[in-house]
């Protein structure tokens, strides 16, 4: 069962997928329609999930499930990954590349490769206060309250 994204309970589980490039307006519109359709049909062992989906900052696919209503299972998570892979092929964009980190730089999403990170920290281009889109966030409440978050308040803190 689909529920509007802004009506998810704070404890809802989220999965965040980051696009490897900016998405065009046409791609964003298509993704939003497709994501809502997927969330409406998403199920776990034949039981519909109380789920939602959103495209944030024109770049991040967020799938969500109210785990208190119906817990997601390995099969339902596998179905969501298949869905994301289908989008990748359809659009010619990667959503599963975890070697790129996203930062908010002057109002724009900037991707930095993991190997580049240390140099960017050393030059001061990225510091502990630079806003970071942490794709490891796992619940809706944290997404609403602390996303993006200062890099120093994430797993990146070890670089500062």
Short mmCIF file of N, CA, C and O in Angstrom, two decimals, residues 101-160:
data_model
loop_
_atom_site.label_atom_id
_atom_site.label_comp_id
_atom_site.label_asym_id
_atom_site.label_seq_id
_atom_site.Cartn_x
_atom_site.Cartn_y
_atom_site.Cartn_z
N UNK A 101 30.91 9.99 -3.51
CA UNK A 101 30.28 10.61 -2.35
C UNK A 101 29.68 11.93 -2.78
O UNK A 101 30.27 12.66 -3.57
N UNK A 102 28.50 12.26 -2.28
CA UNK A 102 27.80 13.48 -2.69
C UNK A 102 27.82 14.52 -1.58
O UNK A 102 27.48 14.24 -0.43
N UNK A 103 28.20 15.73 -1.96
CA UNK A 103 28.26 16.87 -1.05
C UNK A 103 27.42 18.00 -1.61
O UNK A 103 27.23 18.10 -2.83
N UNK A 104 26.92 18.86 -0.73
CA UNK A 104 26.20 20.04 -1.16
C UNK A 104 27.21 21.18 -1.22
O UNK A 104 27.76 21.58 -0.20
N UNK A 105 27.44 21.68 -2.42
CA UNK A 105 28.44 22.72 -2.63
C UNK A 105 27.78 23.89 -3.35
O UNK A 105 27.40 23.75 -4.51
N UNK A 106 27.60 25.01 -2.65
CA UNK A 106 26.96 26.20 -3.21
C UNK A 106 25.61 25.87 -3.84
O UNK A 106 25.29 26.30 -4.94
N UNK A 107 24.82 25.07 -3.13
CA UNK A 107 23.48 24.73 -3.56
C UNK A 107 23.39 23.64 -4.61
O UNK A 107 22.30 23.27 -5.03
N UNK A 108 24.51 23.10 -5.02
CA UNK A 108 24.54 22.05 -6.04
C UNK A 108 25.11 20.77 -5.45
O UNK A 108 25.98 20.80 -4.58
N UNK A 109 24.63 19.63 -5.96
CA UNK A 109 25.18 18.35 -5.56
C UNK A 109 26.48 18.13 -6.32
O UNK A 109 26.52 18.22 -7.54
N UNK A 110 27.55 17.89 -5.57
CA UNK A 110 28.87 17.64 -6.16
C UNK A 110 29.31 16.24 -5.77
O UNK A 110 29.29 15.88 -4.59
N UNK A 111 29.72 15.44 -6.76
CA UNK A 111 30.22 14.10 -6.49
C UNK A 111 31.74 14.13 -6.38
O UNK A 111 32.42 14.78 -7.17
N UNK A 112 32.23 13.42 -5.39
CA UNK A 112 33.68 13.29 -5.15
C UNK A 112 33.96 11.81 -5.02
O UNK A 112 33.31 11.11 -4.24
N UNK A 113 34.94 11.32 -5.77
CA UNK A 113 35.29 9.91 -5.67
C UNK A 113 36.01 9.67 -4.34
O UNK A 113 36.66 10.56 -3.79
N UNK A 114 35.90 8.46 -3.85
CA UNK A 114 36.57 8.11 -2.59
C UNK A 114 38.07 8.40 -2.67
O UNK A 114 38.62 8.99 -1.73
N UNK A 115 38.76 8.04 -3.77
CA UNK A 115 40.20 8.36 -3.83
C UNK A 115 40.50 9.87 -3.79
O UNK A 115 41.55 10.27 -3.31
N UNK A 116 39.57 10.71 -4.26
CA UNK A 116 39.77 12.17 -4.25
C UNK A 116 39.53 12.80 -2.88
O UNK A 116 39.97 13.92 -2.62
N UNK A 117 38.81 12.10 -2.02
CA UNK A 117 38.35 12.68 -0.77
C UNK A 117 39.48 13.23 0.10
O UNK A 117 39.42 14.37 0.55
N UNK A 118 40.51 12.44 0.30
CA UNK A 118 41.60 12.86 1.19
C UNK A 118 42.24 14.15 0.69
O UNK A 118 42.49 15.08 1.47
N UNK A 119 42.46 14.27 -0.62
CA UNK A 119 43.06 15.48 -1.18
C UNK A 119 42.12 16.68 -0.99
O UNK A 119 42.58 17.78 -0.68
N UNK A 120 40.83 16.48 -1.16
CA UNK A 120 39.87 17.57 -0.99
C UNK A 120 39.82 18.04 0.47
O UNK A 120 39.61 19.21 0.73
N UNK A 121 40.00 17.12 1.39
CA UNK A 121 40.04 17.48 2.81
C UNK A 121 41.32 18.26 3.09
O UNK A 121 41.29 19.30 3.76
N UNK A 122 42.44 17.79 2.55
CA UNK A 122 43.72 18.47 2.78
C UNK A 122 43.74 19.89 2.24
O UNK A 122 44.34 20.79 2.84
N UNK A 123 43.08 20.13 1.10
CA UNK A 123 43.05 21.48 0.52
C UNK A 123 41.97 22.35 1.15
O UNK A 123 41.89 23.55 0.85
N UNK A 124 41.11 21.76 1.98
CA UNK A 124 40.05 22.53 2.62
C UNK A 124 38.79 22.64 1.78
O UNK A 124 37.82 23.30 2.18
N UNK A 125 38.77 22.01 0.60
CA UNK A 125 37.55 22.02 -0.23
C UNK A 125 36.40 21.31 0.47
O UNK A 125 35.24 21.62 0.25
N UNK A 126 36.75 20.33 1.29
CA UNK A 126 35.77 19.62 2.12
C UNK A 126 36.27 19.69 3.55
O UNK A 126 37.44 19.39 3.83
N UNK A 127 35.38 20.11 4.45
CA UNK A 127 35.74 20.17 5.86
C UNK A 127 34.63 19.53 6.69
O UNK A 127 33.63 19.10 6.13
N UNK A 128 34.80 19.53 7.98
CA UNK A 128 33.83 18.85 8.85
C UNK A 128 32.43 19.45 8.76
O UNK A 128 31.45 18.80 9.09
N UNK A 129 32.31 20.71 8.30
CA UNK A 129 31.01 21.37 8.18
C UNK A 129 30.39 21.27 6.79
O UNK A 129 29.26 21.71 6.59
N UNK A 130 31.13 20.72 5.83
CA UNK A 130 30.59 20.55 4.48
C UNK A 130 29.42 19.58 4.56
O UNK A 130 29.52 18.51 5.18
N UNK A 131 28.31 19.95 3.94
CA UNK A 131 27.12 19.09 4.00
C UNK A 131 27.29 17.88 3.09
O UNK A 131 27.64 17.99 1.92
N UNK A 132 27.05 16.72 3.69
CA UNK A 132 27.25 15.42 3.03
C UNK A 132 25.93 14.66 2.96
O UNK A 132 25.20 14.57 3.95
N UNK A 133 25.63 14.11 1.80
CA UNK A 133 24.44 13.29 1.61
C UNK A 133 24.79 11.84 1.98
O UNK A 133 25.25 11.07 1.13
N UNK A 134 24.59 11.49 3.20
CA UNK A 134 24.95 10.17 3.71
C UNK A 134 23.92 9.15 3.26
O UNK A 134 22.80 9.12 3.78
N UNK A 135 24.29 8.31 2.31
CA UNK A 135 23.36 7.30 1.80
C UNK A 135 23.25 6.09 2.72
O UNK A 135 22.51 5.15 2.42
N UNK A 136 23.96 6.12 3.85
CA UNK A 136 23.88 5.02 4.81
C UNK A 136 22.78 5.23 5.84
O UNK A 136 22.55 4.37 6.69
N UNK A 137 22.10 6.36 5.78
CA UNK A 137 20.97 6.61 6.70
C UNK A 137 19.93 5.52 6.48
O UNK A 137 19.65 5.13 5.34
N UNK A 138 19.36 5.02 7.56
CA UNK A 138 18.44 3.89 7.44
C UNK A 138 17.00 4.16 7.88
O UNK A 138 16.15 3.29 7.75
N UNK A 139 16.72 5.36 8.41
CA UNK A 139 15.32 5.60 8.80
C UNK A 139 14.86 7.00 8.38
O UNK A 139 15.66 7.93 8.24
N UNK A 140 13.57 7.09 8.20
CA UNK A 140 12.95 8.31 7.69
C UNK A 140 13.15 9.50 8.63
O UNK A 140 13.40 10.61 8.17
N UNK A 141 13.06 9.28 9.93
CA UNK A 141 13.24 10.37 10.89
C UNK A 141 14.60 11.03 10.74
O UNK A 141 14.72 12.26 10.73
N UNK A 142 15.63 10.21 10.61
CA UNK A 142 16.99 10.75 10.44
C UNK A 142 17.12 11.47 9.10
O UNK A 142 17.76 12.51 9.01
N UNK A 143 16.50 10.93 8.07
CA UNK A 143 16.51 11.57 6.76
C UNK A 143 15.89 12.96 6.85
O UNK A 143 16.42 13.93 6.31
N UNK A 144 14.79 13.08 7.57
CA UNK A 144 14.09 14.36 7.70
C UNK A 144 14.87 15.36 8.55
O UNK A 144 14.85 16.55 8.29
N UNK A 145 15.56 14.88 9.57
CA UNK A 145 16.22 15.78 10.51
C UNK A 145 17.67 16.09 10.19
O UNK A 145 18.16 17.15 10.56
N UNK A 146 18.37 15.18 9.55
CA UNK A 146 19.82 15.35 9.41
C UNK A 146 20.34 14.93 8.04
O UNK A 146 21.30 14.17 7.93
N UNK A 147 19.69 15.42 6.98
CA UNK A 147 20.13 15.04 5.64
C UNK A 147 19.93 16.19 4.70
O UNK A 147 18.79 16.62 4.52
N UNK A 148 20.95 16.74 4.09
CA UNK A 148 22.34 16.33 4.31
C UNK A 148 22.81 16.76 5.69
O UNK A 148 22.22 17.64 6.31
N UNK A 149 23.89 16.17 6.13
CA UNK A 149 24.44 16.45 7.45
C UNK A 149 25.89 16.90 7.32
O UNK A 149 26.53 16.58 6.32
N UNK A 150 26.42 17.62 8.30
CA UNK A 150 27.83 17.97 8.25
C UNK A 150 28.68 16.70 8.16
O UNK A 150 28.42 15.72 8.87
N UNK A 151 29.67 16.73 7.28
CA UNK A 151 30.51 15.55 7.07
C UNK A 151 31.13 15.07 8.38
O UNK A 151 31.28 13.87 8.60
N UNK A 152 31.46 15.99 9.27
CA UNK A 152 32.04 15.63 10.56
C UNK A 152 31.10 14.86 11.47
O UNK A 152 31.54 14.25 12.45
N UNK A 153 29.80 14.85 11.16
CA UNK A 153 28.80 14.10 11.95
C UNK A 153 28.40 12.81 11.26
O UNK A 153 27.35 12.26 11.53
N UNK A 154 29.24 12.33 10.36
CA UNK A 154 28.97 11.09 9.63
C UNK A 154 30.17 10.17 9.75
O UNK A 154 31.14 10.49 10.44
N UNK A 155 30.13 9.08 9.05
CA UNK A 155 31.27 8.16 9.06
C UNK A 155 32.53 8.82 8.50
O UNK A 155 33.64 8.32 8.72
N UNK A 156 32.40 9.96 7.84
CA UNK A 156 33.55 10.67 7.28
C UNK A 156 34.35 11.40 8.36
O UNK A 156 35.41 11.94 8.08
N UNK A 157 33.87 11.43 9.59
CA UNK A 157 34.54 12.17 10.66
C UNK A 157 36.00 11.75 10.83
O UNK A 157 36.83 12.55 11.25
N UNK A 158 36.31 10.53 10.48
CA UNK A 158 37.70 10.05 10.64
C UNK A 158 38.70 10.80 9.74
O UNK A 158 39.90 10.72 9.94
N UNK A 159 38.19 11.51 8.75
CA UNK A 159 39.06 12.26 7.83
C UNK A 159 39.42 13.64 8.37
O UNK A 159 40.23 14.34 7.77
N UNK A 160 38.81 14.06 9.48
CA UNK A 160 39.05 15.42 10.00
C UNK A 160 39.79 15.40 11.31
O UNK A 160 39.64 14.58 12.15
#
